[in-house]
Coordinates of C-alpha atoms and ligand atoms in Angstrom, one line a residue:
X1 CA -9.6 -25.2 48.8
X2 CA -5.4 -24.9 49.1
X3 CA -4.3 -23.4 52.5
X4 CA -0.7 -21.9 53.3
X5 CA 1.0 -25.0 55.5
X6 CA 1.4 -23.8 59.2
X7 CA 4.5 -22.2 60.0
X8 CA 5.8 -22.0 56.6
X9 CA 7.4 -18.1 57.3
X10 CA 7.1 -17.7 53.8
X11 CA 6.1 -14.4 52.0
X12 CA 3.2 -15.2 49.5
X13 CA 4.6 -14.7 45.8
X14 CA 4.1 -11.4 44.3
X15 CA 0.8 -12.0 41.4
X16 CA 1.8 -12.3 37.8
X17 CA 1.6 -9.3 35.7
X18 CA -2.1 -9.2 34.1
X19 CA -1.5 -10.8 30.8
X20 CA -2.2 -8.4 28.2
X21 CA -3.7 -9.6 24.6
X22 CA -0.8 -9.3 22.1
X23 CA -1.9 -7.0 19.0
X24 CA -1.8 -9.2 15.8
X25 CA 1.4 -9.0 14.1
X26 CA 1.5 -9.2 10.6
X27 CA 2.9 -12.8 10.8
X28 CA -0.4 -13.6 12.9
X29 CA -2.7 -12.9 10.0
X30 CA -3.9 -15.2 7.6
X31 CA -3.3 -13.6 4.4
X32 CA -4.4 -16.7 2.2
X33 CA -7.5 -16.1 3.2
X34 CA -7.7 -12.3 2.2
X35 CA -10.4 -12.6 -0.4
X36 CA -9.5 -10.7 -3.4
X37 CA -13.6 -10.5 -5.3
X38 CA -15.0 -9.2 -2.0
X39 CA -12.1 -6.8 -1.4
X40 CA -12.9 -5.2 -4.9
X41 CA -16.9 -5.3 -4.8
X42 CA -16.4 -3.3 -1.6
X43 CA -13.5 -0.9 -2.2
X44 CA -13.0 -0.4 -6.3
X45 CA -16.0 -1.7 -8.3
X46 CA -17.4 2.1 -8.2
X47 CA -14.5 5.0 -8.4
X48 CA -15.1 6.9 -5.3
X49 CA -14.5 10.6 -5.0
X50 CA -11.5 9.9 -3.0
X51 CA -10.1 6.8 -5.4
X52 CA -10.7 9.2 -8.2
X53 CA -8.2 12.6 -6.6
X54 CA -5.4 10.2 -5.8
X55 CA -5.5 8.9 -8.5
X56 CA -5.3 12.1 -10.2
X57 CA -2.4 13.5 -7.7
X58 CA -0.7 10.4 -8.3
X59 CA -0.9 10.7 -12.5
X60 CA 0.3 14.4 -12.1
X61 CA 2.8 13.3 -9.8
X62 CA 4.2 10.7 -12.2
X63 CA 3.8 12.6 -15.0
X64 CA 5.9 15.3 -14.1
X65 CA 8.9 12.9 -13.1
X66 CA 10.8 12.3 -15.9
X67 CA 10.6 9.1 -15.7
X68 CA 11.0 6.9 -18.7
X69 CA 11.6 3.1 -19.5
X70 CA 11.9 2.3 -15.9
X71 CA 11.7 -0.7 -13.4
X72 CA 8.7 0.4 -11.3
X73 CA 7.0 -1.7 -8.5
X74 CA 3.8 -1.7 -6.5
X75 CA 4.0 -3.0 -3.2
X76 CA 1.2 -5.0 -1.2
X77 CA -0.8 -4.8 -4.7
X78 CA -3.9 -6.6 -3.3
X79 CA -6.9 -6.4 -5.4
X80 CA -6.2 -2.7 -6.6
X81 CA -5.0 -1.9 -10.2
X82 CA -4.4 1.6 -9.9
X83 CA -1.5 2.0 -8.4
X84 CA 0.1 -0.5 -11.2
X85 CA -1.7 1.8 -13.5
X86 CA -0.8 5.3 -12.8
X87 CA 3.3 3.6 -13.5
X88 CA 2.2 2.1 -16.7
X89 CA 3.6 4.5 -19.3
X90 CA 7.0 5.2 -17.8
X91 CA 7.5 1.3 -17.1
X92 CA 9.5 -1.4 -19.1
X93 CA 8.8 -3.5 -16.4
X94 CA 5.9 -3.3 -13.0
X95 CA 6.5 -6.1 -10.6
X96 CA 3.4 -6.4 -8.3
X97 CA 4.1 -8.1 -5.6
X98 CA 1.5 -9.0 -2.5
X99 CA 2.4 -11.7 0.3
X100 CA -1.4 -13.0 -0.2
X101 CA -1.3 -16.3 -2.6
X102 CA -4.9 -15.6 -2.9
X103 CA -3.8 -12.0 -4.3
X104 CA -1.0 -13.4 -6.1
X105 CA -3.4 -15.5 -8.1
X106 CA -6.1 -12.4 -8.4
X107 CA -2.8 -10.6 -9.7
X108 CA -2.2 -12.7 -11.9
X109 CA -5.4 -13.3 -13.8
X110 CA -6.0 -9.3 -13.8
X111 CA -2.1 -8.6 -15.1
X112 CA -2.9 -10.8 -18.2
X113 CA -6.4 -9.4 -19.1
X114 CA -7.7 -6.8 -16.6
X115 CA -11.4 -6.3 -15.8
X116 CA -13.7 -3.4 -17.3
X117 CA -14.1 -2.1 -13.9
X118 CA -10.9 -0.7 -14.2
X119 CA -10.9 1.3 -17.0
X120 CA -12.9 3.8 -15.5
X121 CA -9.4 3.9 -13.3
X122 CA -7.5 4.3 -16.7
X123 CA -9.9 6.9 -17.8
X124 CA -8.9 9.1 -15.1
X125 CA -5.0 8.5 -16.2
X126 CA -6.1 9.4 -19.9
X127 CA -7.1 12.7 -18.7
X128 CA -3.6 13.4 -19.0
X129 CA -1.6 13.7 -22.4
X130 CA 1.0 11.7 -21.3
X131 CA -1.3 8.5 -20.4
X132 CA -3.8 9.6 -23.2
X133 CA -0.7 8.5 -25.8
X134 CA -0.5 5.0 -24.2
X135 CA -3.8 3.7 -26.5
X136 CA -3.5 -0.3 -25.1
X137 CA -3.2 -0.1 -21.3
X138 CA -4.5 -3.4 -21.1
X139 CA -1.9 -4.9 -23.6
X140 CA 0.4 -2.8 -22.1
X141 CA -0.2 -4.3 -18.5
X142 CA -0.3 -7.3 -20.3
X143 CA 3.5 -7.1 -21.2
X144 CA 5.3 -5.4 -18.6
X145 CA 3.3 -6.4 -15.4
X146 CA 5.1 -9.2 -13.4
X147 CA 3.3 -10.7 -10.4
X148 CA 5.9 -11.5 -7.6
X149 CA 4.6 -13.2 -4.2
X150 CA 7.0 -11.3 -2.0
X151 CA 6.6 -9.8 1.5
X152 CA 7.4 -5.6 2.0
X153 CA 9.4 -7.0 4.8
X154 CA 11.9 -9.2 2.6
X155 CA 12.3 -7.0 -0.7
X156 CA 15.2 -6.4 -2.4
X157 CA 17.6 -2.8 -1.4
X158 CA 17.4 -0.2 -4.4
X159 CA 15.9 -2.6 -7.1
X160 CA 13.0 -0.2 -8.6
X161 CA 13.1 3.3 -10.0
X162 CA 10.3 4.0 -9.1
X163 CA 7.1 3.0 -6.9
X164 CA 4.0 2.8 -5.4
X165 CA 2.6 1.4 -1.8
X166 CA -1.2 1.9 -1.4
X167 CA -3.2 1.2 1.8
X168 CA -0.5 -1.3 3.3
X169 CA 1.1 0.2 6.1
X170 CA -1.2 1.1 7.8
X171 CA -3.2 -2.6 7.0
X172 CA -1.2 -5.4 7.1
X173 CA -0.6 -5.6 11.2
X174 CA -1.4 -3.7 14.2
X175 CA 2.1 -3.2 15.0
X176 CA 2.9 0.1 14.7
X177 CA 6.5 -0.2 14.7
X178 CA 5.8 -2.6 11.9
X179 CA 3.7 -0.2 10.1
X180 CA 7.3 2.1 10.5
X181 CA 9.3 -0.6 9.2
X182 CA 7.2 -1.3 6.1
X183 CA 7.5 2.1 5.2
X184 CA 10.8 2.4 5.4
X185 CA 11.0 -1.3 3.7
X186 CA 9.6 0.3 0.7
X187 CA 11.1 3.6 0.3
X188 CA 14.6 1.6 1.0
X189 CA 13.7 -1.1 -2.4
X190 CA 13.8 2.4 -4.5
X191 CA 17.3 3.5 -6.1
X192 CA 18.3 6.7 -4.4
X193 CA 16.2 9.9 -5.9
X194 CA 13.1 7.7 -7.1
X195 CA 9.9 8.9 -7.4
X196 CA 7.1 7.2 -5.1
X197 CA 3.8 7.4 -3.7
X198 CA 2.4 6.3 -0.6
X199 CA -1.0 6.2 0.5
X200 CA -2.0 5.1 4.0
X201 CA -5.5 5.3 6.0
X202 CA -5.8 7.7 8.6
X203 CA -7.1 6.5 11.9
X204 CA -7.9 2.8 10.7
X205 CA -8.8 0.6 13.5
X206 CA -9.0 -2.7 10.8
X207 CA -11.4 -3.7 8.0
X208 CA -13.4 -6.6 7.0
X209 CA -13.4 -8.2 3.9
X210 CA -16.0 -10.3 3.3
X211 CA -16.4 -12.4 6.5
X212 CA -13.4 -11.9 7.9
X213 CA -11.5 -8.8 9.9
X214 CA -8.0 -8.0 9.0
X215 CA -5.8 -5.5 11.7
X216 CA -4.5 -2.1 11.0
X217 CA -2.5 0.5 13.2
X218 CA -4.6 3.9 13.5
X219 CA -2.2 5.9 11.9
X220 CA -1.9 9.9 12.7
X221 CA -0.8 12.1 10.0
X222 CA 2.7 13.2 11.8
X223 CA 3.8 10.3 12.5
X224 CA 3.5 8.9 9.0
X225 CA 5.0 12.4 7.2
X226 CA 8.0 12.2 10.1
X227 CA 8.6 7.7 8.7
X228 CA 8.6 8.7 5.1
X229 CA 10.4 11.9 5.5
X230 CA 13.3 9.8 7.3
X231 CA 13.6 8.4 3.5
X232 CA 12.8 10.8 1.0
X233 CA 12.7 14.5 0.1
X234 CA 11.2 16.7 -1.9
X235 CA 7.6 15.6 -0.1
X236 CA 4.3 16.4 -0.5
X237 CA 1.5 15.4 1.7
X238 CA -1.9 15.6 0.8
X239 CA -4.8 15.1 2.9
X240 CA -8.5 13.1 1.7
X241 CA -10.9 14.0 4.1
X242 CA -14.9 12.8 3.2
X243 CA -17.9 12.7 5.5
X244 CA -19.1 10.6 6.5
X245 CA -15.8 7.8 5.6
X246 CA -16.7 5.8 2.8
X247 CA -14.4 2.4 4.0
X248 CA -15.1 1.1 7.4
X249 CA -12.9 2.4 10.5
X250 CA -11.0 5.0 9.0
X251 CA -11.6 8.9 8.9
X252 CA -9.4 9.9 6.3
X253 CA -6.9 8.8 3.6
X254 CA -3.0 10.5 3.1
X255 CA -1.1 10.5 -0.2
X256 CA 2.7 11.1 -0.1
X257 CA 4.8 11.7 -3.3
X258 CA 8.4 12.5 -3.0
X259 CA 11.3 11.1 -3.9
X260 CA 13.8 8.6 -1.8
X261 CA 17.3 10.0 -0.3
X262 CA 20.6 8.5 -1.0
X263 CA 20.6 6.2 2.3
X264 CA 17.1 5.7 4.1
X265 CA 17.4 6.9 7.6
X266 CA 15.3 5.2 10.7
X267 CA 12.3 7.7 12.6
X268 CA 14.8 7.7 15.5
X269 CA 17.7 9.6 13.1
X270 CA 15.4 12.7 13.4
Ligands
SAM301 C1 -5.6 -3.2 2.7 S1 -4.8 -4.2 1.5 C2 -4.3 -3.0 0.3 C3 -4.3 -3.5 -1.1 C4 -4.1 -2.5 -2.2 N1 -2.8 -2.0 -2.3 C5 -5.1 -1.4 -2.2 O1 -4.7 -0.2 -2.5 O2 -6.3 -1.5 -2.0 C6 -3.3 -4.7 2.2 C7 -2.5 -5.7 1.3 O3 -1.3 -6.0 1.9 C8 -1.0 -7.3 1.6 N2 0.1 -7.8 2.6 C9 -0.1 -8.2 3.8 N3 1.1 -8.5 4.4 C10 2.0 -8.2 3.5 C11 3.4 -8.3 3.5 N4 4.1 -8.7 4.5 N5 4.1 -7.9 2.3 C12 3.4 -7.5 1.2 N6 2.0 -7.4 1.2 C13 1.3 -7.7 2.3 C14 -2.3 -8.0 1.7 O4 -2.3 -9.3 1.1 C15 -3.2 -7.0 1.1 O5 -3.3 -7.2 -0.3

């Protein structure tokens, strides 16, 4: 056992700080290993209730943009099609870009020839004239969609006119000023006055896909409405509430539309 030398007259040191356990960032995750089959058996390979009204809000929002022959993008695609989808008749061009390589390569294979378990997805869009007149989605996708492995963190300033980021803020750290940034990321890759749409969890404390857990940031609804309004205007906010919560740790889903402002400002603008 030590012992304090005789004499000495020193004071003992003050104790370290406790050492608190740094929340993943997103850097910290291993996003190779996300694994894009299990993601989709779990989440998309029945259209949920929930799926199925954003998806609708989404079309309706689109539809009513005037948006036409336009460079659309979907950020953090994953293993979701829908988001790609609902931009598919306004689009000469959808970049879907994940950091995932594992995604990327998903991407890729579902871009060239997608799955029948998304056309239910599509047959929600067709509900709609303006999708209905759009006869080949799949060909369509085919053509325009372009799979980019990119980070939201790294995109390019006002590149897209217009855009969608599903489930990714809120999932890709539990940072929450990164959740703040990638938000603000997106909306800032949009040419001033584009339509989006954002959808987040509400109240995520992570998720599991397949064997593994990935982090999230347990979003509350102000806070997200105040990080997207500091970007866009002309924002509506709708709320998905089911009980009991169909995806693990979350109790509800948000969509945002709106469109971004000239010159993105941060939360901290008011
Ligand atoms: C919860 S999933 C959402 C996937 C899909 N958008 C959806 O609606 O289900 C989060 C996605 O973000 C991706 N991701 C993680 N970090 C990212 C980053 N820095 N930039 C872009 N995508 C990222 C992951 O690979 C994963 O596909």
């Amino acid at each position: 056992m030590a012992s304090t030398p005789a004499g000495g007259g020193c004071e003992s040191p003050a104790p370290p700080p406790p050492i608190r356990p740094s929340l993943p960032s997103n850097a910290d995750v291993e996003w190779d290993r996300f694994d894009p089959q299990a993601y989709v058996r779990h989440n998309y390979a029945v259209l949920r209730d929930d799926d199925r009204e954003i998806l609708r809000r989404t079309r309706d929002f689109f539809a009513d943009a005037e948006l036409a022959d336009a460079d659309c993008v979907d950020v953090g695609s994953g293993a979701n099609l829908y988001p790609a989808l609902s931009l598919l008749p306004f689009a000469r061009r959808v970049d879907l870009c994940d950091w995932s390589t594992s995604n990327v390569n998903w991407l890729r294979t579902q871009v060239a020839g997608y799955d029948e378990l998304w056309d239910p997805y599509w047959q929600v869009c067709a509900e709609h004239p303006t999708y209905a007149a759009l006869t080949d989605p799949r060909g369509r996708l085919a053509r325009v969609g372009r799979v980019l492995r990119a980070s939201v963190f790294d995109v390019p300033r006002h590149a897209w006119d217009a855009g969608t980021m599903f489930f990714v803020a809120c999932s890709i750290s539990a940072d929450r000023i990164e959740a703040e940034q990638a938000i603000g990321r997106f909306l800032d890759a949009l040419r001033p006055h584009s339509p989006f749409a954002v959808a987040v969890m509400l109240g995520s404390h992570g998720y599991s896909v397949g064997p593994r857990t990935f982090p999230a940031v347990a979003l509350q609804r102000a806070e997200v409405v105040a990080g997207i309004t500091a970007g866009a205007y002309e924002l509506n906010v709708h709320e998905v509430r089911l009980t009991p919560p169909l995806r693990d740790g979350y109790v509800g889903m948000l969509l945002a539309t709106g469109r971004t402002r000239g010159r993105a400002r941060r939360w901290s603008d008011g």
